[in-house]
Coordinates of C-alpha atoms and ligand atoms in Angstrom, one line a residue:
M265 CA -108.5 -57.1 241.9
E266 CA -107.3 -53.8 240.5
L267 CA -107.7 -53.0 236.8
T268 CA -104.3 -54.3 235.9
E269 CA -104.9 -57.6 237.6
I270 CA -108.2 -58.0 235.8
Q271 CA -106.4 -57.3 232.5
E272 CA -103.9 -60.1 233.4
A273 CA -106.6 -62.5 234.4
L274 CA -108.5 -62.0 231.2
G275 CA -105.4 -62.5 229.2
A276 CA -104.5 -61.5 225.6
A277 CA -107.4 -63.5 224.2
H278 CA -109.8 -60.6 224.8
P279 CA -109.7 -57.0 223.6
S280 CA -108.4 -54.7 226.3
Y281 CA -111.7 -52.8 226.8
R282 CA -113.2 -56.0 228.2
A283 CA -111.1 -55.6 231.4
R284 CA -112.4 -52.0 231.9
Q285 CA -116.0 -53.2 231.3
L286 CA -115.6 -55.9 233.8
Y287 CA -114.0 -53.5 236.3
E288 CA -116.9 -51.1 236.0
A289 CA -119.5 -53.9 236.3
V290 CA -118.0 -55.1 239.5
Y291 CA -117.1 -51.8 241.2
Q292 CA -119.6 -49.3 239.7
L293 CA -122.7 -51.3 238.8
R294 CA -121.9 -53.8 241.6
V295 CA -123.1 -56.9 239.9
P296 CA -123.4 -59.8 242.3
D297 CA -122.2 -62.3 239.8
L298 CA -120.1 -62.2 236.6
A299 CA -123.0 -63.8 234.7
Q300 CA -124.6 -60.4 235.0
V301 CA -122.0 -58.4 233.2
S302 CA -124.6 -57.4 230.6
N303 CA -122.3 -55.9 228.0
F304 CA -120.4 -59.2 227.6
P305 CA -121.4 -61.8 225.1
K306 CA -123.4 -64.5 226.9
P307 CA -120.9 -67.4 226.5
L308 CA -118.1 -65.2 227.9
R309 CA -120.2 -64.2 230.9
L310 CA -121.0 -67.8 231.7
T311 CA -117.5 -69.1 231.3
L312 CA -116.2 -66.2 233.5
A313 CA -118.9 -66.7 236.2
A314 CA -118.0 -70.4 236.4
S315 CA -114.2 -69.9 236.6
H316 CA -114.2 -66.7 238.8
P317 CA -116.7 -66.5 241.7
L318 CA -116.8 -62.8 242.7
G319 CA -116.0 -63.7 246.3
L320 CA -118.4 -61.2 247.9
P321 CA -119.3 -61.9 251.5
A322 CA -122.7 -63.5 252.2
E323 CA -125.0 -62.3 255.0
A324 CA -125.0 -64.6 258.0
A325 CA -127.2 -62.3 260.1
H326 CA -128.0 -58.7 260.7
Y327 CA -129.3 -56.8 263.8
D328 CA -131.1 -53.5 263.9
S329 CA -130.7 -50.9 266.7
T330 CA -133.4 -48.6 267.9
D331 CA -131.1 -45.7 266.7
G332 CA -131.1 -46.9 263.1
T333 CA -127.7 -48.6 263.2
R334 CA -127.5 -52.0 261.5
R335 CA -124.8 -54.5 262.3
Y336 CA -124.1 -57.2 259.7
L337 CA -122.4 -60.5 260.4
L338 CA -120.9 -61.3 257.0
R339 CA -119.6 -64.8 256.0
L340 CA -116.4 -65.2 254.1
A341 CA -115.4 -68.0 251.8
D342 CA -113.8 -70.0 254.6
L343 CA -117.0 -69.6 256.6
R344 CA -115.4 -67.3 259.2
T345 CA -117.5 -64.2 259.9
V346 CA -116.7 -60.5 260.3
E347 CA -118.7 -57.6 261.4
T348 CA -119.7 -54.6 259.4
V349 CA -121.8 -51.7 260.7
L350 CA -123.9 -49.1 258.9
M351 CA -124.7 -45.9 260.8
P352 CA -127.1 -43.8 258.8
E353 CA -127.4 -40.1 259.8
P354 CA -129.1 -37.2 258.1
G355 CA -126.6 -36.1 255.5
R356 CA -124.2 -39.0 255.7
D357 CA -123.9 -42.7 256.0
T358 CA -120.9 -44.2 257.8
L359 CA -119.8 -47.8 257.2
C360 CA -117.5 -49.3 259.8
I361 CA -115.6 -52.2 258.3
S362 CA -113.3 -54.8 259.6
S363 CA -109.7 -55.4 258.6
Q364 CA -109.0 -58.7 260.4
V365 CA -110.9 -61.6 261.8
G366 CA -110.4 -60.9 265.5
C367 CA -107.4 -58.8 266.6
P368 CA -104.0 -59.7 268.0
V369 CA -103.6 -56.4 270.0
N370 CA -104.6 -57.0 273.5
C371 CA -106.4 -53.7 274.6
R372 CA -108.0 -54.4 277.9
F373 CA -111.2 -52.4 277.2
C374 CA -112.1 -54.1 273.9
L375 CA -114.2 -57.2 273.3
T376 CA -112.6 -57.9 269.9
A377 CA -109.3 -58.5 271.8
L378 CA -110.8 -61.5 273.5
M379 CA -111.0 -63.3 270.2
G380 CA -107.3 -63.1 269.4
L381 CA -106.4 -63.0 265.8
E382 CA -107.9 -65.6 263.5
R383 CA -106.5 -64.2 260.2
N384 CA -106.0 -61.1 258.1
L385 CA -108.7 -60.2 255.6
T386 CA -107.8 -60.0 251.9
A387 CA -108.2 -56.7 250.1
G388 CA -111.2 -58.3 248.4
E389 CA -112.8 -59.1 251.7
I390 CA -112.3 -55.5 252.9
V391 CA -113.7 -54.1 249.7
G392 CA -116.4 -56.7 249.7
Q393 CA -117.9 -55.5 253.0
V394 CA -118.4 -52.0 251.4
L395 CA -119.8 -53.4 248.2
Y396 CA -122.2 -55.6 250.2
V397 CA -123.6 -52.8 252.3
L398 CA -123.8 -50.3 249.4
R399 CA -125.8 -52.8 247.4
A400 CA -128.0 -53.9 250.3
H401 CA -129.0 -50.3 251.0
G402 CA -128.9 -48.9 247.5
L403 CA -126.3 -46.3 248.6
D404 CA -124.5 -44.2 246.0
S405 CA -120.7 -44.2 246.8
R406 CA -120.2 -41.0 244.7
S407 CA -122.9 -38.9 246.4
G408 CA -120.5 -37.5 249.0
R409 CA -122.7 -39.1 251.7
V410 CA -120.7 -42.3 252.2
N411 CA -117.9 -42.4 254.7
V412 CA -115.9 -45.5 255.5
V413 CA -114.1 -46.1 258.8
M414 CA -111.7 -49.0 259.3
M415 CA -112.6 -49.3 262.9
G416 CA -114.4 -52.6 263.1
M417 CA -112.6 -55.8 264.0
G418 CA -108.9 -55.8 263.8
E419 CA -105.8 -53.7 263.8
P420 CA -105.7 -52.4 260.2
L421 CA -102.0 -51.5 260.2
L422 CA -101.1 -55.1 261.0
N423 CA -102.7 -55.9 257.6
L424 CA -101.3 -52.8 255.8
P425 CA -100.8 -54.1 252.2
N426 CA -104.4 -55.3 252.0
V427 CA -105.7 -52.2 253.7
V428 CA -103.8 -50.0 251.2
K429 CA -104.9 -52.0 248.2
A430 CA -108.5 -51.9 249.4
T431 CA -108.2 -48.2 249.7
R432 CA -107.0 -47.8 246.1
I433 CA -109.9 -49.8 244.9
L434 CA -112.5 -48.0 247.1
T435 CA -111.2 -44.5 246.1
D436 CA -110.6 -45.1 242.3
P437 CA -112.8 -42.5 240.5
E438 CA -113.2 -45.1 237.7
G439 CA -114.5 -47.6 240.2
V440 CA -116.2 -47.4 243.6
G441 CA -115.2 -43.7 243.8
I442 CA -115.3 -42.9 247.5
P443 CA -113.0 -39.8 248.0
Q444 CA -109.8 -40.4 250.0
R445 CA -110.9 -37.9 252.6
R446 CA -114.0 -39.9 253.4
I447 CA -112.0 -43.0 254.4
T448 CA -110.4 -43.2 257.8
V449 CA -108.1 -45.9 259.2
S450 CA -107.7 -46.2 263.0
T451 CA -104.6 -47.7 264.7
S452 CA -103.5 -48.6 268.1
G453 CA -100.1 -47.1 267.2
I454 CA -98.0 -49.6 265.1
I455 CA -95.3 -47.0 264.5
P456 CA -93.3 -48.6 261.6
R457 CA -96.5 -49.2 259.7
M458 CA -97.6 -45.6 260.3
E459 CA -94.4 -44.5 258.6
E460 CA -95.1 -46.9 255.7
L461 CA -98.7 -45.7 255.3
G462 CA -97.5 -42.1 255.2
R463 CA -95.5 -42.9 252.1
E464 CA -98.4 -44.3 250.1
P465 CA -99.7 -42.0 247.4
V466 CA -103.3 -43.2 247.9
R467 CA -104.2 -43.6 251.6
P468 CA -107.0 -43.1 254.0
K469 CA -106.9 -40.5 256.8
L470 CA -105.2 -41.6 260.0
A471 CA -106.8 -41.9 263.4
I472 CA -104.8 -42.9 266.5
S473 CA -106.3 -44.6 269.5
L474 CA -104.6 -42.7 272.3
N475 CA -106.8 -43.8 275.2
A476 CA -104.3 -42.8 277.9
S477 CA -102.5 -39.7 279.1
H478 CA -99.1 -41.2 280.1
E479 CA -96.9 -44.1 279.3
E480 CA -97.6 -46.2 282.4
Q481 CA -101.4 -45.8 282.1
R482 CA -101.3 -46.6 278.4
S483 CA -99.1 -49.7 279.0
E484 CA -101.8 -51.0 281.4
L485 CA -104.7 -50.4 279.1
M486 CA -102.9 -51.1 275.8
P487 CA -100.0 -53.5 276.4
I488 CA -98.7 -52.8 272.9
T489 CA -97.3 -49.6 274.4
R490 CA -94.5 -51.6 275.9
K491 CA -93.4 -52.3 272.3
Y492 CA -94.3 -48.9 270.8
H493 CA -93.8 -46.4 273.5
L494 CA -96.0 -43.3 273.9
A495 CA -93.2 -40.8 273.3
D496 CA -92.2 -42.5 270.1
L497 CA -95.8 -42.7 269.0
M498 CA -96.2 -39.0 269.5
E499 CA -93.0 -38.4 267.6
A500 CA -94.3 -40.5 264.7
C501 CA -97.5 -38.4 264.8
R502 CA -95.4 -35.2 264.6
D503 CA -93.5 -36.6 261.6
Y504 CA -96.6 -37.9 259.8
P505 CA -96.9 -36.3 256.4
L506 CA -100.4 -34.8 256.4
R507 CA -102.0 -33.6 253.2
P508 CA -103.1 -29.9 253.0
W509 CA -106.7 -30.7 253.9
E510 CA -105.9 -33.2 256.6
K511 CA -105.7 -33.4 260.4
L512 CA -104.8 -36.3 262.6
T513 CA -107.6 -37.7 264.7
F514 CA -107.0 -39.0 268.2
E515 CA -109.5 -41.3 269.8
Y516 CA -109.8 -41.5 273.5
V517 CA -112.0 -44.0 275.3
L518 CA -113.0 -42.7 278.7
L519 CA -112.9 -45.3 281.5
K520 CA -114.4 -44.3 284.8
G521 CA -111.9 -43.5 287.4
V522 CA -109.0 -44.7 285.3
N523 CA -108.1 -42.2 282.6
D524 CA -110.9 -39.6 282.9
T525 CA -109.7 -37.1 285.5
D526 CA -109.0 -33.4 284.9
A527 CA -105.3 -34.2 285.4
D528 CA -105.6 -36.7 282.5
A529 CA -107.3 -34.1 280.3
R530 CA -104.5 -31.6 281.0
R531 CA -101.8 -34.2 280.2
V532 CA -103.6 -35.0 276.9
V533 CA -103.5 -31.3 276.0
R534 CA -99.8 -31.3 276.6
L535 CA -99.2 -34.5 274.6
L536 CA -101.1 -33.1 271.6
A537 CA -99.7 -29.5 271.8
N538 CA -98.4 -28.4 268.4
L539 CA -100.1 -31.2 266.5
N540 CA -102.5 -30.4 263.7
C541 CA -105.2 -32.6 265.2
M542 CA -108.7 -33.1 266.7
V543 CA -109.9 -35.5 269.4
N544 CA -112.8 -37.8 269.5
L545 CA -113.9 -38.8 273.0
I546 CA -115.8 -42.1 273.4
A547 CA -117.3 -43.1 276.8
L548 CA -116.6 -46.7 277.3
N549 CA -119.1 -49.1 275.7
P550 CA -119.6 -51.9 278.2
G551 CA -119.6 -55.6 277.4
P552 CA -119.3 -59.0 279.1
G553 CA -115.7 -59.4 280.2
I554 CA -114.7 -55.8 280.0
P555 CA -113.3 -54.9 283.5
F556 CA -114.1 -51.1 283.3
D557 CA -117.1 -48.8 283.9
T558 CA -118.6 -46.0 281.8
P559 CA -118.0 -42.5 283.3
E560 CA -121.0 -40.3 284.1
P561 CA -122.0 -37.7 281.4
A562 CA -120.9 -34.9 283.7
R563 CA -117.4 -36.3 284.0
V564 CA -117.2 -36.7 280.2
A565 CA -118.4 -33.1 279.7
A566 CA -115.7 -31.8 282.2
F567 CA -113.0 -33.7 280.4
Q568 CA -114.2 -32.4 277.0
A569 CA -114.3 -28.8 278.3
I570 CA -110.6 -28.9 279.3
L571 CA -109.5 -30.3 275.9
R572 CA -111.8 -27.8 274.1
R573 CA -109.8 -24.9 275.4
S574 CA -106.9 -26.0 273.3
L575 CA -108.1 -28.1 270.4
P576 CA -111.2 -29.3 268.6
C577 CA -112.7 -32.1 270.7
F578 CA -115.9 -34.0 269.9
L579 CA -117.9 -36.6 271.8
R580 CA -118.7 -39.7 269.8
K581 CA -122.3 -40.8 270.2
P582 CA -122.5 -44.5 271.0
R583 CA -124.3 -46.1 268.1
G584 CA -126.0 -49.4 268.3
R585 CA -125.0 -50.3 271.9
D586 CA -128.2 -52.3 272.2
I587 CA -127.1 -54.7 269.4
F588 CA -123.4 -54.8 270.3
A589 CA -122.5 -52.7 267.3
A590 CA -120.7 -49.9 269.2
C591 CA -116.9 -49.4 269.3
G592 CA -115.1 -52.2 271.0
Q593 CA -118.2 -54.5 271.1
L594 CA -117.6 -56.4 267.9
K595 CA -117.2 -60.0 269.0
R596 CA -119.9 -61.8 267.1
I597 CA -122.5 -61.6 269.8
E598 CA -125.9 -62.8 268.7
T599 CA -128.8 -61.0 270.2
L600 CA -131.8 -63.2 270.8
Q601 CA -135.0 -61.8 272.4
G602 CA -133.0 -59.7 274.8
D603 CA -130.6 -62.4 275.8
T604 CA -127.1 -62.3 274.5
I605 CA -125.1 -65.3 273.6
S606 CA -121.6 -65.4 272.2
V607 CA -121.1 -67.2 269.0
S608 CA -118.1 -69.5 268.9
P609 CA -115.7 -69.0 266.0
Ligands
SAH349 N1 -107.8 -51.6 266.1 C1 -108.0 -50.2 265.7 C2 -109.3 -50.0 265.1 C3 -110.5 -50.7 265.7 S1 -111.0 -50.2 267.3 C4 -107.8 -49.3 266.9 O1 -107.7 -49.8 268.0 O2 -107.7 -48.1 266.7 C5 -111.9 -48.7 267.0 C6 -111.9 -47.8 268.2 O3 -112.8 -48.3 269.2 C7 -110.6 -47.5 268.8 O4 -110.4 -46.2 269.0 C8 -110.7 -48.2 270.2 O5 -109.9 -47.5 271.2 C9 -112.2 -48.0 270.5 N2 -112.7 -49.0 271.5 C10 -112.3 -50.2 271.7 N3 -113.0 -50.8 272.7 C11 -113.9 -49.8 273.1 C12 -115.0 -49.8 274.1 N4 -115.2 -50.9 274.9 N5 -115.7 -48.7 274.2 C13 -115.5 -47.6 273.4 N6 -114.5 -47.6 272.4 C14 -113.7 -48.7 272.3
SF4_350 FE1 -107.6 -54.5 268.5 FE2 -108.4 -51.9 268.3 FE3 -109.6 -53.6 270.0 FE4 -107.2 -52.8 270.5 S1 -109.0 -51.5 270.4 S2 -107.9 -54.9 270.7 S3 -106.2 -52.7 268.5 S4 -109.6 -53.8 267.7

């Protein structure tokens, strides 16, 4: 709930400052239960706690990588689970959160795609993942260290109203207080929703999963291209209203022998010419059922070198591959003493 919704829920029976106190207790102090709103009279706390469960996710499991990454399996009220990943680094902590249970977009290199879509997350469930991890690790959302990327399970722009509402809650300086420039949403290229997102006064930064250098190749890898063509996607990117401090990010998953040649790199440079943007390269994270291979480091470096001549281009370190926490691997895989088993929905 945003502040106005809390005001409505409390109703006229309470003085208006109560809504603000409640809002701060939930989003700043991050109480796990309304019975712990300490500046409320006890009877009010107890009545509220009984009538309004906070709805925060519960931990079903977590897995720790040798590189410090932790993958959480968080349980929602309907007992479905989503994945949330924390990647601590010197100087910053990145939280990768989910926007849907599963994903309806059928990218051929992504494990989440194999689940299909189970449902959208509510704004509360999106915010709840962040609150859960901040609380579990005692992280300070106002420290400037915390980054949020909506790159977990799901296609965020197919759940746009909830993603935008969650962003308003996460960025409100009176609440969780994560700056807008520290939140990024990634899309497979849902063009009409990109236009809608661009009109929102409060919105995350935008990243686009490009992943191919021409229409035919992208249609093979990301069949959604047959609906939202590459040329139209690039036009939507050119029209996207960037804020003064902002660049578009393009993500590119390198698949061995498929989209990783020098010719591909040169085509990507041409596609992105005249855009205020940067590129994040990701070498494929493998997984059971993914019919592609990871390119050798030398091929990745050669590809990056060609892009670098024309635009900023970074190589994304795979984080948490050993616990199936890396990009494209989120499909609720439980890791048991070295064996992997897939958890049924
Ligand atoms: N649905 C959104 C956000 C989640 S996917 C999107 O597709 O943009 C986050 C990123 O992981 C995307 O850039 C996607 O291309 C990438 N990805 C998917 N599968 C991958 C894999 N097996 N290895 C590496 N990156 C992958
Ligand atoms: Fe969905 Fe993104 Fe995976 Fe494609 S890459 S299937 S859009 S989560």
